[in-house]
């Protein structure tokens, strides 16, 4: 929370149902902490959070945005692909698990 901007989606009852966090470094924006509570998935909340974070990164001068994910998170990978992300080819290590970077130009 010190290093990133954290966004929260609230239900009408005021409970947090989704989150995303972003940071901008020069022309590159980075996202993490993308999650929607299971009962609220499939309702466009993730897209609203993503579009809000992307809009603010664009306004901050970012030309592209990256994020990291792992193979078991297939629903997240489908969501990112559906929203214009593609693998960058950079693969990191997350406690022994391959960490795949995805990226997207911010036009
Ligand atoms: C990733 C996440 C935020 C996406 O939110 P969402 O509300 O599920 O997103 P959507 O329903 O818009 O899109 C998910 C897509 O995954 C696919 N999908 C749906 N159910 C799926 C399943 N059981 N397995 C794999 N893919 C699935 C579909 O392509 C779907 O898009 P479509 O139905 O519109 O074509 C949410 O699933 C989540 O919180 N997951 C757990 C946390 C997580 O993995 N975070 C990512 C960390 S990198």
CSV table of C-alpha atoms and ligand atoms in Angstrom, one decimal:
chain,number,residue,atom,x,y,z
A,1,UNK,CA,0.0,0.0,0.0
A,2,UNK,CA,3.0,2.3,0.4
A,3,UNK,CA,4.3,1.6,-3.1
A,4,UNK,CA,1.1,1.2,-5.1
A,5,UNK,CA,-2.3,2.7,-5.7
A,6,UNK,CA,-4.9,0.3,-4.4
A,7,UNK,CA,-8.4,0.3,-5.9
A,8,UNK,CA,-11.4,-1.4,-4.2
A,9,UNK,CA,-14.8,-2.2,-5.7
A,10,UNK,CA,-17.6,-1.9,-3.1
A,11,UNK,CA,-21.0,-3.5,-3.0
A,12,UNK,CA,-24.0,-1.4,-2.1
A,13,UNK,CA,-23.7,-2.8,1.4
A,14,UNK,CA,-20.2,-1.3,1.5
A,15,UNK,CA,-18.2,-4.6,1.5
A,16,UNK,CA,-15.1,-4.9,-0.6
A,17,UNK,CA,-15.8,-7.3,-3.5
A,18,UNK,CA,-12.8,-6.7,-5.7
A,19,UNK,CA,-9.3,-5.2,-5.7
A,20,UNK,CA,-6.5,-4.2,-8.1
A,21,UNK,CA,-3.3,-2.2,-7.4
A,22,UNK,CA,-1.1,-0.3,-9.8
A,23,UNK,CA,2.2,1.5,-9.9
A,24,UNK,CA,3.8,3.7,-12.6
A,25,UNK,CA,7.6,3.7,-13.3
A,26,UNK,CA,8.4,5.9,-16.3
A,27,UNK,CA,6.4,4.6,-19.3
A,28,UNK,CA,5.7,1.3,-17.7
A,29,UNK,CA,2.7,0.6,-15.5
A,30,UNK,CA,2.5,-2.5,-13.4
A,31,UNK,CA,-0.6,-4.2,-11.9
A,32,UNK,CA,-1.0,-6.7,-9.1
A,33,UNK,CA,-3.6,-7.7,-6.5
A,34,UNK,CA,-6.3,-8.4,-9.1
A,35,UNK,CA,-9.1,-10.3,-7.4
A,36,UNK,CA,-12.8,-10.5,-7.2
A,37,UNK,CA,-14.6,-12.5,-4.5
A,38,UNK,CA,-16.0,-15.7,-6.0
A,39,UNK,CA,-19.7,-14.8,-5.6
A,40,UNK,CA,-19.1,-11.6,-7.6
A,41,UNK,CA,-17.0,-13.1,-10.4
A,42,UNK,CA,-18.5,-13.0,-13.9
A,43,UNK,CA,-20.3,-9.7,-13.4
A,44,UNK,CA,-17.8,-7.3,-15.1
A,45,UNK,CA,-16.3,-6.0,-11.8
A,46,UNK,CA,-12.8,-7.2,-12.7
A,47,UNK,CA,-13.1,-5.3,-16.1
A,48,UNK,CA,-14.2,-2.1,-14.3
A,49,UNK,CA,-11.3,-2.3,-11.9
A,50,UNK,CA,-8.8,-3.0,-14.7
A,51,UNK,CA,-10.2,-0.2,-16.9
A,52,UNK,CA,-10.0,2.3,-14.0
A,53,UNK,CA,-6.4,1.4,-13.2
A,54,UNK,CA,-5.4,1.5,-16.9
A,55,UNK,CA,-7.1,4.9,-17.4
A,56,UNK,CA,-5.0,6.3,-14.5
A,57,UNK,CA,-1.8,4.7,-15.7
A,58,UNK,CA,-2.4,6.3,-19.2
A,59,UNK,CA,-3.0,9.7,-17.5
A,60,UNK,CA,0.3,9.2,-15.7
A,61,UNK,CA,2.1,8.8,-19.0
A,62,UNK,CA,2.5,5.0,-19.2
A,63,UNK,CA,2.7,3.5,-22.7
A,64,UNK,CA,2.4,-0.1,-21.6
A,65,UNK,CA,1.3,-2.2,-18.6
A,66,UNK,CA,2.6,-5.4,-17.2
A,67,UNK,CA,1.5,-8.0,-14.7
A,68,UNK,CA,2.7,-11.4,-13.5
A,69,UNK,CA,0.6,-14.6,-13.1
A,70,UNK,CA,1.1,-18.4,-12.7
A,71,UNK,CA,-0.2,-21.3,-14.7
A,72,UNK,CA,-2.8,-22.6,-12.1
A,73,UNK,CA,-4.7,-19.2,-12.4
A,74,UNK,CA,-6.4,-20.2,-15.7
A,75,UNK,CA,-9.4,-18.0,-15.2
A,76,UNK,CA,-7.2,-15.0,-14.6
A,77,UNK,CA,-5.2,-15.8,-17.7
A,78,UNK,CA,-8.4,-16.0,-19.8
A,79,UNK,CA,-9.5,-12.7,-18.3
A,80,UNK,CA,-6.2,-11.0,-19.1
A,81,UNK,CA,-6.1,-12.4,-22.7
A,82,UNK,CA,-9.8,-11.3,-23.2
A,83,UNK,CA,-8.6,-7.8,-22.1
A,84,UNK,CA,-5.7,-7.5,-24.5
A,85,UNK,CA,-2.8,-8.9,-22.6
A,86,UNK,CA,-0.3,-11.3,-24.2
A,87,UNK,CA,2.8,-13.1,-22.7
A,88,UNK,CA,5.9,-11.0,-22.9
A,89,UNK,CA,8.1,-14.1,-22.9
A,90,UNK,CA,9.7,-13.0,-19.6
A,91,UNK,CA,9.4,-15.8,-17.0
A,92,UNK,CA,10.4,-15.2,-13.4
A,93,UNK,CA,10.5,-17.5,-10.4
A,94,UNK,CA,7.8,-17.5,-7.6
A,95,UNK,CA,9.1,-19.8,-4.9
A,96,UNK,CA,9.9,-22.5,-7.5
A,97,UNK,CA,6.8,-21.8,-9.6
A,98,UNK,CA,7.2,-20.2,-13.1
A,99,UNK,CA,5.9,-16.6,-12.9
A,100,UNK,CA,4.7,-15.5,-16.4
A,101,UNK,CA,4.8,-11.8,-17.3
A,102,UNK,CA,1.9,-10.5,-19.5
A,103,UNK,CA,1.9,-7.1,-21.2
A,104,UNK,CA,-0.4,-4.8,-23.1
A,105,UNK,CA,0.2,-1.5,-24.9
A,106,UNK,CA,-1.7,1.4,-23.4
A,107,UNK,CA,-3.0,3.3,-26.5
B,1,LIG,C1,-9.1,-13.0,-12.2
B,1,LIG,C2,-10.4,-12.5,-11.8
B,1,LIG,C3,-10.3,-11.1,-11.1
B,1,LIG,C4,-11.3,-12.2,-13.1
B,1,LIG,O1,-12.6,-11.8,-12.7
B,1,LIG,P1,-13.9,-12.5,-13.3
B,1,LIG,O2,-15.1,-11.8,-12.8
B,1,LIG,O3,-13.7,-14.0,-13.0
B,1,LIG,O4,-13.6,-12.2,-14.8
B,1,LIG,P2,-14.6,-12.6,-16.1
B,1,LIG,O5,-15.7,-13.5,-15.6
B,1,LIG,O6,-14.9,-11.3,-16.7
B,1,LIG,O7,-13.6,-13.4,-17.0
B,1,LIG,C5,-13.1,-14.6,-16.7
B,1,LIG,C6,-12.9,-15.4,-18.0
B,1,LIG,O8,-12.3,-16.6,-17.6
B,1,LIG,C7,-12.9,-17.6,-18.4
B,1,LIG,N1,-13.4,-18.5,-17.4
B,1,LIG,C8,-14.7,-18.6,-16.8
B,1,LIG,N2,-14.7,-19.6,-16.0
B,1,LIG,C9,-13.6,-20.2,-16.0
B,1,LIG,C10,-13.0,-21.4,-15.4
B,1,LIG,N3,-13.7,-22.1,-14.5
B,1,LIG,N4,-11.8,-21.8,-15.7
B,1,LIG,C11,-11.0,-21.1,-16.6
B,1,LIG,N5,-11.5,-20.0,-17.3
B,1,LIG,C12,-12.7,-19.6,-17.0
B,1,LIG,C13,-13.9,-17.0,-19.4
B,1,LIG,O9,-13.2,-16.8,-20.6
B,1,LIG,C14,-14.2,-15.7,-18.7
B,1,LIG,O10,-14.5,-14.8,-19.7
B,1,LIG,P3,-16.0,-14.9,-20.5
B,1,LIG,O11,-16.9,-15.8,-19.8
B,1,LIG,O12,-16.5,-13.5,-20.4
B,1,LIG,O13,-15.5,-15.3,-21.9
B,1,LIG,C15,-11.2,-13.5,-10.9
B,1,LIG,O14,-11.5,-14.7,-11.6
B,1,LIG,C16,-10.4,-13.8,-9.6
B,1,LIG,O15,-10.5,-13.1,-8.6
B,1,LIG,N6,-9.7,-14.9,-9.5
B,1,LIG,C17,-9.0,-15.4,-8.3
B,1,LIG,C18,-7.8,-14.5,-8.0
B,1,LIG,C19,-6.8,-14.5,-9.2
B,1,LIG,O16,-6.5,-15.5,-9.8
B,1,LIG,N7,-6.2,-13.3,-9.4
B,1,LIG,C20,-5.2,-13.1,-10.5
B,1,LIG,C21,-3.8,-13.0,-9.9
B,1,LIG,S1,-2.6,-12.9,-11.2
